[in-house]
PDB file of C-alpha atoms in Angstrom:
ATOM      1  CA  MET A 155       0.000   0.000   0.000  1.00 91.00           C
ATOM      2  CA  VAL A 156       2.899   2.346   0.766  1.00 94.00           C
ATOM      3  CA  ASP A 157       4.321   1.533  -2.690  1.00 94.00           C
ATOM      4  CA  ALA A 158       1.058   2.653  -4.301  1.00 95.00           C
ATOM      5  CA  LEU A 159       1.074   5.901  -2.330  1.00 97.00           C
ATOM      6  CA  LEU A 160       4.664   6.609  -3.355  1.00 96.00           C
ATOM      7  CA  GLU A 161       3.635   5.974  -6.965  1.00 97.00           C
ATOM      8  CA  CYS A 162       0.967   8.655  -6.465  1.00 97.00           C
ATOM      9  CA  TRP A 163       3.729  10.944  -5.212  1.00 97.00           C
ATOM     10  CA  ARG A 164       5.715  10.259  -8.401  1.00 97.00           C
ATOM     11  CA  VAL A 165       2.907  11.265 -10.796  1.00 97.00           C
ATOM     12  CA  LEU A 166       1.937  14.371  -8.802  1.00 97.00           C
ATOM     13  CA  GLU A 167       3.333  17.742  -9.799  1.00 96.00           C
ATOM     14  CA  PRO A 168       5.274  19.653  -7.119  1.00 96.00           C
ATOM     15  CA  GLY A 169       2.824  20.783  -4.453  1.00 95.00           C
ATOM     16  CA  GLY A 170       0.075  18.566  -5.903  1.00 96.00           C
ATOM     17  CA  THR A 171      -2.610  17.015  -3.731  1.00 97.00           C
ATOM     18  CA  LEU A 172      -3.496  13.466  -2.819  1.00 97.00           C
ATOM     19  CA  ILE A 173      -7.181  13.130  -1.901  1.00 97.00           C
ATOM     20  CA  ASP A 174      -8.144  10.061   0.113  1.00 96.00           C
ATOM     21  CA  LEU A 175     -11.891   9.496   0.034  1.00 95.00           C
ATOM     22  CA  ARG A 176     -12.874   6.397   1.940  1.00 93.00           C
ATOM     23  CA  PRO A 177     -15.767   4.854   3.883  1.00 90.00           C
ATOM     24  CA  PHE A 178     -15.071   4.412   7.565  1.00 87.00           C
ATOM     25  CA  HIS A 179     -16.359   1.136   8.973  1.00 84.00           C
ATOM     26  CA  SER A 180     -18.433   2.265  11.931  1.00 85.00           C
ATOM     27  CA  ASN A 181     -21.447  -0.052  12.204  1.00 92.00           C
ATOM     28  CA  PRO A 182     -24.003   2.175  10.451  1.00 94.00           C
ATOM     29  CA  ALA A 183     -27.689   1.956  11.267  1.00 96.00           C
ATOM     30  CA  VAL A 184     -30.170   0.214   9.000  1.00 97.00           C
ATOM     31  CA  GLU A 185     -33.009   2.669   8.462  1.00 97.00           C
ATOM     32  CA  ILE A 186     -36.555   2.180   7.225  1.00 97.00           C
ATOM     33  CA  ILE A 187     -38.059   5.377   5.889  1.00 97.00           C
ATOM     34  CA  THR A 188     -41.861   5.349   5.911  1.00 95.00           C
ATOM     35  CA  ALA A 189     -44.294   8.143   5.152  1.00 91.00           C
ATOM     36  CA  ASN A 190     -44.385   9.163   8.811  1.00 90.00           C
ATOM     37  CA  GLU A 191     -41.135   8.169  10.453  1.00 94.00           C
ATOM     38  CA  ILE A 192     -37.640   6.753  10.201  1.00 96.00           C
ATOM     39  CA  LEU A 193     -37.266   3.423  11.993  1.00 96.00           C
ATOM     40  CA  GLN A 194     -33.966   1.908  13.080  1.00 96.00           C
ATOM     41  CA  PRO A 195     -34.232  -1.848  13.548  1.00 96.00           C
ATOM     42  CA  GLY A 196     -30.509  -2.246  14.259  1.00 96.00           C
ATOM     43  CA  ASN A 197     -26.999  -1.744  13.011  1.00 95.00           C
ATOM     44  CA  ILE A 198     -24.767  -3.373  10.458  1.00 93.00           C
ATOM     45  CA  ASN A 199     -21.736  -5.068  11.926  1.00 92.00           C
ATOM     46  CA  ASP A 200     -18.846  -4.004   9.742  1.00 87.00           C
ATOM     47  CA  GLU A 201     -16.019  -4.669  12.135  1.00 83.00           C
ATOM     48  CA  GLY A 202     -14.618  -6.890   9.392  1.00 79.00           C
ATOM     49  CA  GLY A 203     -13.446  -3.709   7.668  1.00 81.00           C
ATOM     50  CA  ALA A 204     -11.644  -2.286  10.690  1.00 84.00           C
ATOM     51  CA  ALA A 205      -8.342  -3.975   9.834  1.00 86.00           C
ATOM     52  CA  ASP A 206      -8.484  -2.473   6.322  1.00 86.00           C
ATOM     53  CA  ASP A 207      -9.128   0.992   7.785  1.00 87.00           C
ATOM     54  CA  GLU A 208      -6.171   0.603  10.105  1.00 90.00           C
ATOM     55  CA  ALA A 209      -3.840  -0.657   7.365  1.00 92.00           C
ATOM     56  CA  ALA A 210      -4.749   2.252   5.071  1.00 93.00           C
ATOM     57  CA  ASN A 211      -4.303   4.786   7.871  1.00 94.00           C
ATOM     58  CA  GLU A 212      -0.938   3.293   8.755  1.00 95.00           C
ATOM     59  CA  ALA A 213       0.242   3.367   5.124  1.00 96.00           C
ATOM     60  CA  LEU A 214      -0.643   7.052   4.850  1.00 96.00           C
ATOM     61  CA  ALA A 215       1.049   7.783   8.173  1.00 96.00           C
ATOM     62  CA  GLU A 216       4.182   6.048   6.906  1.00 97.00           C
ATOM     63  CA  THR A 217       4.340   8.290   3.814  1.00 97.00           C
ATOM     64  CA  VAL A 218       4.008  11.322   6.094  1.00 97.00           C
ATOM     65  CA  ARG A 219       6.833  10.012   8.303  1.00 96.00           C
ATOM     66  CA  ARG A 220       8.986   9.552   5.198  1.00 95.00           C
ATOM     67  CA  GLY A 221       8.365  13.180   4.232  1.00 95.00           C
ATOM     68  CA  ALA A 222       6.499  12.402   1.006  1.00 96.00           C
ATOM     69  CA  PHE A 223       3.217  14.034   2.020  1.00 97.00           C
ATOM     70  CA  ALA A 224       1.886  16.442   4.623  1.00 97.00           C
ATOM     71  CA  LEU A 225      -1.686  16.186   5.866  1.00 96.00           C
ATOM     72  CA  GLU A 226      -3.481  19.383   4.911  1.00 96.00           C
ATOM     73  CA  MET A 227      -7.097  18.810   5.938  1.00 95.00           C
ATOM     74  CA  GLN A 228      -9.536  16.161   7.105  1.00 95.00           C
ATOM     75  CA  ASP A 229     -13.305  16.095   7.056  1.00 96.00           C
ATOM     76  CA  SER A 230     -16.142  13.591   6.983  1.00 96.00           C
ATOM     77  CA  PHE A 231     -19.682  13.350   5.678  1.00 96.00           C
ATOM     78  CA  GLN A 232     -22.569  10.910   5.425  1.00 95.00           C
ATOM     79  CA  PHE A 233     -23.041   8.964   2.197  1.00 95.00           C
ATOM     80  CA  ALA A 234     -26.490   7.419   1.840  1.00 96.00           C
ATOM     81  CA  ASN A 235     -27.523   4.347  -0.143  1.00 96.00           C
ATOM     82  CA  TYR A 236     -31.245   3.828  -0.782  1.00 97.00           C
ATOM     83  CA  TRP A 237     -33.124   0.684  -1.840  1.00 97.00           C
ATOM     84  CA  ASP A 238     -36.794   0.273  -2.680  1.00 96.00           C
ATOM     85  CA  THR A 239     -37.162  -2.928  -0.664  1.00 96.00           C
ATOM     86  CA  LEU A 240     -35.461  -4.748   2.185  1.00 96.00           C
ATOM     87  CA  GLN A 241     -34.854  -7.743  -0.063  1.00 96.00           C
ATOM     88  CA  GLU A 242     -32.978  -5.573  -2.576  1.00 96.00           C
ATOM     89  CA  MET A 243     -30.802  -4.267   0.241  1.00 96.00           C
ATOM     90  CA  LEU A 244     -30.092  -7.780   1.541  1.00 95.00           C
ATOM     91  CA  ASP A 245     -29.234  -9.038  -1.945  1.00 95.00           C
ATOM     92  CA  TYR A 246     -26.864  -6.138  -2.471  1.00 94.00           C
ATOM     93  CA  ALA A 247     -25.213  -6.625   0.920  1.00 93.00           C
ATOM     94  CA  ALA A 248     -24.750 -10.334   0.265  1.00 92.00           C
ATOM     95  CA  GLU A 249     -22.962  -9.607  -3.000  1.00 91.00           C
ATOM     96  CA  LYS A 250     -21.008  -6.413  -2.306  1.00 88.00           C
ATOM     97  CA  TRP A 251     -20.469  -6.171   1.427  1.00 86.00           C
ATOM     98  CA  ARG A 252     -19.818  -9.795   2.265  1.00 83.00           C
ATOM     99  CA  ASP A 253     -16.106  -9.255   2.904  1.00 81.00           C
ATOM    100  CA  PHE A 254     -16.526  -6.663   5.638  1.00 81.00           C
ATOM    101  CA  SER A 255     -20.154  -6.323   6.759  1.00 83.00           C
ATOM    102  CA  ILE A 256     -22.737  -8.546   8.373  1.00 89.00           C
ATOM    103  CA  ILE A 257     -26.365  -7.604   8.842  1.00 93.00           C
ATOM    104  CA  PRO A 258     -27.279  -9.445  12.067  1.00 94.00           C
ATOM    105  CA  ALA A 259     -30.214 -11.864  11.845  1.00 94.00           C
ATOM    106  CA  GLU A 260     -31.967  -9.937  14.626  1.00 95.00           C
ATOM    107  CA  THR A 261     -31.779  -6.706  12.598  1.00 96.00           C
ATOM    108  CA  ILE A 262     -33.191  -8.443   9.527  1.00 96.00           C
ATOM    109  CA  GLU A 263     -35.997 -10.008  11.544  1.00 96.00           C
ATOM    110  CA  LYS A 264     -36.889  -6.678  13.176  1.00 96.00           C
ATOM    111  CA  SER A 265     -36.794  -4.963   9.779  1.00 96.00           C
ATOM    112  CA  TRP A 266     -39.331  -7.383   8.316  1.00 96.00           C
ATOM    113  CA  ARG A 267     -41.537  -6.900  11.377  1.00 95.00           C
ATOM    114  CA  PHE A 268     -41.353  -3.077  11.236  1.00 95.00           C
ATOM    115  CA  ILE A 269     -42.158  -3.124   7.523  1.00 95.00           C
ATOM    116  CA  ALA A 270     -45.158  -5.386   8.077  1.00 93.00           C
ATOM    117  CA  ASP A 271     -46.387  -3.172  10.924  1.00 92.00           C
ATOM    118  CA  SER A 272     -45.980   0.072   8.968  1.00 88.00           C
ATOM    119  CA  ASP A 273     -48.160  -1.343   6.180  1.00 82.00           C
ATOM    120  CA  GLY A 274     -47.259   1.236   3.555  1.00 89.00           C
ATOM    121  CA  PRO A 275     -44.588   2.310   1.118  1.00 94.00           C
ATOM    122  CA  TYR A 276     -41.066   2.495   2.484  1.00 96.00           C
ATOM    123  CA  GLN A 277     -37.435   2.819   1.497  1.00 97.00           C
ATOM    124  CA  MET A 278     -34.356   1.265   3.058  1.00 97.00           C
ATOM    125  CA  ARG A 279     -31.370   3.503   3.803  1.00 97.00           C
ATOM    126  CA  VAL A 280     -27.826   2.947   5.071  1.00 96.00           C
ATOM    127  CA  ARG A 281     -25.674   6.001   5.664  1.00 96.00           C
ATOM    128  CA  ARG A 282     -21.965   5.349   5.852  1.00 93.00           C
ATOM    129  CA  LYS A 283     -19.447   7.817   7.216  1.00 93.00           C
ATOM    130  CA  ILE A 284     -16.946   8.865   4.556  1.00 95.00           C
ATOM    131  CA  ASN A 285     -13.604  10.305   5.562  1.00 94.00           C
ATOM    132  CA  MET A 286     -11.980  12.781   3.212  1.00 96.00           C
ATOM    133  CA  ALA A 287      -8.330  13.675   3.764  1.00 96.00           C
ATOM    134  CA  VAL A 288      -6.144  15.906   1.618  1.00 97.00           C
ATOM    135  CA  TYR A 289      -2.365  15.484   1.599  1.00 97.00           C
ATOM    136  CA  ARG A 290       0.089  17.886  -0.030  1.00 97.00           C
ATOM    137  CA  LYS A 291       3.066  16.523  -1.937  1.00 97.00           C
ATOM    138  CA  ARG A 292       6.308  17.527  -0.299  1.00 95.00           C
ATOM    139  CA  PRO A 293       9.616  17.781  -2.118  1.00 88.00           C
ATOM    140  CA  THR A 294      12.055  15.089  -1.054  1.00 71.00           C
TER     141      THR A 294
ATOM    142  CA  MET B 205     -30.018  -4.324  -7.723  1.00 78.00           C
ATOM    143  CA  GLU B 206     -27.789  -1.289  -7.313  1.00 87.00           C
ATOM    144  CA  PRO B 207     -28.900   1.238  -4.705  1.00 94.00           C
ATOM    145  CA  VAL B 208     -29.547   4.890  -5.395  1.00 95.00           C
ATOM    146  CA  ARG B 209     -26.349   6.448  -4.120  1.00 93.00           C
ATOM    147  CA  ASP B 210     -26.072   9.804  -2.437  1.00 93.00           C
ATOM    148  CA  PRO B 211     -29.049  11.467  -4.160  1.00 94.00           C
ATOM    149  CA  GLU B 212     -28.506  14.422  -1.813  1.00 94.00           C
ATOM    150  CA  GLY B 213     -25.193  15.117  -3.612  1.00 93.00           C
ATOM    151  CA  ILE B 214     -23.205  15.425  -0.387  1.00 95.00           C
ATOM    152  CA  GLU B 215     -20.144  13.662  -1.786  1.00 94.00           C
ATOM    153  CA  ILE B 216     -19.810  16.003  -4.757  1.00 92.00           C
ATOM    154  CA  GLU B 217     -20.516  19.001  -2.547  1.00 93.00           C
ATOM    155  CA  TYR B 218     -17.483  18.128  -0.418  1.00 94.00           C
ATOM    156  CA  LEU B 219     -15.273  17.312  -3.400  1.00 92.00           C
ATOM    157  CA  SER B 220     -16.221  20.528  -5.175  1.00 91.00           C
ATOM    158  CA  ARG B 221     -14.819  22.520  -2.254  1.00 92.00           C
ATOM    159  CA  LEU B 222     -11.314  21.319  -3.135  1.00 91.00           C
ATOM    160  CA  GLU B 223      -9.676  23.933  -5.323  1.00 88.00           C
ATOM    161  CA  SER B 224      -7.053  21.427  -6.383  1.00 89.00           C
ATOM    162  CA  ILE B 225      -9.460  19.647  -8.740  1.00 90.00           C
ATOM    163  CA  HIS B 226     -10.887  22.767 -10.405  1.00 93.00           C
ATOM    164  CA  GLU B 227      -9.555  23.312 -13.913  1.00 91.00           C
ATOM    165  CA  ARG B 228      -6.715  20.915 -13.158  1.00 94.00           C
ATOM    166  CA  LYS B 229      -5.498  17.584 -14.431  1.00 96.00           C
ATOM    167  CA  VAL B 230      -6.828  14.872 -12.120  1.00 96.00           C
ATOM    168  CA  LEU B 231      -6.069  11.155 -11.808  1.00 97.00           C
ATOM    169  CA  GLU B 232      -8.446   8.812 -10.006  1.00 96.00           C
ATOM    170  CA  ILE B 233      -7.030   5.515  -8.788  1.00 96.00           C
ATOM    171  CA  GLY B 234      -9.481   2.659  -8.429  1.00 94.00           C
ATOM    172  CA  CYS B 235     -12.064   4.447 -10.540  1.00 94.00           C
ATOM    173  CA  GLY B 236     -14.158   1.275 -10.997  1.00 92.00           C
ATOM    174  CA  ASN B 237     -17.122   1.937 -13.270  1.00 91.00           C
ATOM    175  CA  GLY B 238     -16.485   5.681 -13.237  1.00 91.00           C
ATOM    176  CA  ARG B 239     -19.246   6.503 -10.741  1.00 90.00           C
ATOM    177  CA  LEU B 240     -17.250   9.179  -8.949  1.00 92.00           C
ATOM    178  CA  ILE B 241     -15.546  10.540 -12.078  1.00 92.00           C
ATOM    179  CA  ARG B 242     -18.918  11.235 -13.668  1.00 89.00           C
ATOM    180  CA  ARG B 243     -19.768  13.431 -10.696  1.00 89.00           C
ATOM    181  CA  TYR B 244     -16.701  15.702 -10.662  1.00 91.00           C
ATOM    182  CA  ALA B 245     -15.428  15.522 -14.253  1.00 90.00           C
ATOM    183  CA  ASN B 246     -16.850  18.863 -15.261  1.00 89.00           C
ATOM    184  CA  PHE B 247     -14.829  20.659 -12.582  1.00 90.00           C
ATOM    185  CA  ALA B 248     -11.489  19.378 -13.911  1.00 92.00           C
ATOM    186  CA  SER B 249      -9.626  20.174 -17.123  1.00 93.00           C
ATOM    187  CA  VAL B 250      -8.653  16.544 -17.791  1.00 94.00           C
ATOM    188  CA  VAL B 251      -9.484  13.356 -15.879  1.00 94.00           C
ATOM    189  CA  ALA B 252      -7.740  10.011 -16.100  1.00 95.00           C
ATOM    190  CA  GLY B 253      -9.088   6.948 -14.321  1.00 94.00           C
ATOM    191  CA  VAL B 254      -7.227   3.725 -13.666  1.00 96.00           C
ATOM    192  CA  ASP B 255      -8.484   0.420 -12.351  1.00 95.00           C
ATOM    193  CA  PRO B 256      -7.208  -3.162 -12.577  1.00 95.00           C
ATOM    194  CA  ASP B 257     -10.684  -4.511 -13.469  1.00 94.00           C
ATOM    195  CA  SER B 258     -11.310  -4.484 -17.236  1.00 94.00           C
ATOM    196  CA  GLU B 259     -15.056  -5.114 -16.871  1.00 93.00           C
ATOM    197  CA  GLN B 260     -15.456  -2.094 -14.614  1.00 92.00           C
ATOM    198  CA  LEU B 261     -13.452   0.026 -17.042  1.00 93.00           C
ATOM    199  CA  ALA B 262     -15.639  -1.118 -19.938  1.00 92.00           C
ATOM    200  CA  GLU B 263     -18.663   0.097 -17.983  1.00 90.00           C
ATOM    201  CA  ALA B 264     -16.893   3.391 -17.251  1.00 89.00           C
ATOM    202  CA  LEU B 265     -16.297   3.868 -20.974  1.00 87.00           C
ATOM    203  CA  SER B 266     -19.836   2.935 -21.978  1.00 84.00           C
ATOM    204  CA  THR B 267     -21.432   5.283 -19.471  1.00 76.00           C
ATOM    205  CA  ARG B 268     -19.132   8.206 -20.182  1.00 73.00           C
ATOM    206  CA  SER B 269     -21.385  11.202 -20.576  1.00 66.00           C
ATOM    207  CA  GLU B 270     -21.484  12.579 -24.104  1.00 63.00           C
ATOM    208  CA  SER B 271     -22.228  15.972 -22.635  1.00 58.00           C
ATOM    209  CA  SER B 272     -19.041  16.087 -20.584  1.00 72.00           C
ATOM    210  CA  LYS B 273     -16.760  18.797 -21.896  1.00 82.00           C
ATOM    211  CA  THR B 274     -13.800  17.429 -19.993  1.00 87.00           C
ATOM    212  CA  PRO B 275     -11.517  14.947 -21.763  1.00 89.00           C
ATOM    213  CA  LEU B 276     -11.691  11.592 -19.940  1.00 91.00           C
ATOM    214  CA  PHE B 277      -9.178   8.768 -20.254  1.00 90.00           C
ATOM    215  CA  PHE B 278      -9.259   5.308 -18.738  1.00 92.00           C
ATOM    216  CA  ALA B 279      -6.440   2.810 -18.358  1.00 94.00           C
ATOM    217  CA  GLN B 280      -6.160  -0.680 -16.909  1.00 95.00           C
ATOM    218  CA  ALA B 281      -3.386  -0.525 -14.343  1.00 95.00           C
ATOM    219  CA  GLN B 282      -2.344  -1.321 -10.800  1.00 94.00           C
ATOM    220  CA  ALA B 283      -1.892   1.560  -8.383  1.00 94.00           C
ATOM    221  CA  GLN B 284       1.725   0.653  -7.717  1.00 94.00           C
ATOM    222  CA  ASP B 285       2.653   0.802 -11.406  1.00 95.00           C
ATOM    223  CA  LEU B 286       0.917   3.767 -13.028  1.00 96.00           C
ATOM    224  CA  PRO B 287       1.324   4.264 -16.789  1.00 96.00           C
ATOM    225  CA  PHE B 288       2.036   7.999 -16.492  1.00 96.00           C
ATOM    226  CA  SER B 289       5.033  10.300 -16.496  1.00 96.00           C
ATOM    227  CA  ASP B 290       6.488  11.911 -13.404  1.00 97.00           C
ATOM    228  CA  ARG B 291       4.698  15.068 -12.173  1.00 97.00           C
ATOM    229  CA  GLU B 292       1.828  14.708 -14.654  1.00 97.00           C
ATOM    230  CA  PHE B 293      -1.154  15.451 -12.383  1.00 97.00           C
ATOM    231  CA  ALA B 294      -2.216  18.275 -10.089  1.00 97.00           C
ATOM    232  CA  SER B 295      -4.350  15.919  -7.986  1.00 97.00           C
ATOM    233  CA  VAL B 296      -4.673  12.220  -7.390  1.00 97.00           C
ATOM    234  CA  ILE B 297      -7.940  10.937  -5.948  1.00 97.00           C
ATOM    235  CA  LEU B 298      -8.104   7.619  -4.142  1.00 96.00           C
ATOM    236  CA  GLY B 299     -11.803   7.086  -4.649  1.00 88.00           C
ATOM    237  CA  TRP B 300     -12.822   4.479  -2.073  1.00 84.00           C
ATOM    238  CA  SER B 301      -9.792   2.482  -3.155  1.00 82.00           C
ATOM    239  CA  LEU B 302      -7.119   2.654  -0.463  1.00 82.00           C
TER     240      LEU B 302
END
């Protein structure tokens, strides 16, 4: 990972910027949006991604220690994914999130129950925290 | 079924605040199907996207907006061996790829 970051350094012009935009694995809530309210039947367990977060952070820190980059700013925001049905969300999670996220059986069960009780149109939403960091290329 | 992603436009709002991508030559590493590039391309002067996955790149090419005024280039490559010259870009974006 450090090799890839140093390759970024190579192709950047002097004083250029490296922008790291990345989801932070922080067990986001599953949300059911109905006409009247937003229900939260539980959270996604994405602790499986924590090691990846740590490895990426460490690689960036190493390039800073080596004097290749200087951290210029950090910020974060919420990035929302919406599905029309719970089943669509579960299918997507099974295919795309299987390496780092688990939707607990209890959360799925509660979701189905809430949807049945609300008896109306709904949308599913998961909002993940995205970290954005900007690093400035330093001359070495 | 793909979700509707960030319809509120929060991601592009944050990216657009970065002066270093405005009217500059930008490289995105791990561009995948070009989802993020399509959102900020019009801010930049030139955008290049690289990804190791040829299927994703094919999708990026096929969904490239005809209305985009910004030249877009895509290349199949690994992040640790980029097919570009030294000091070629003003900004490099790691778009959900590190």
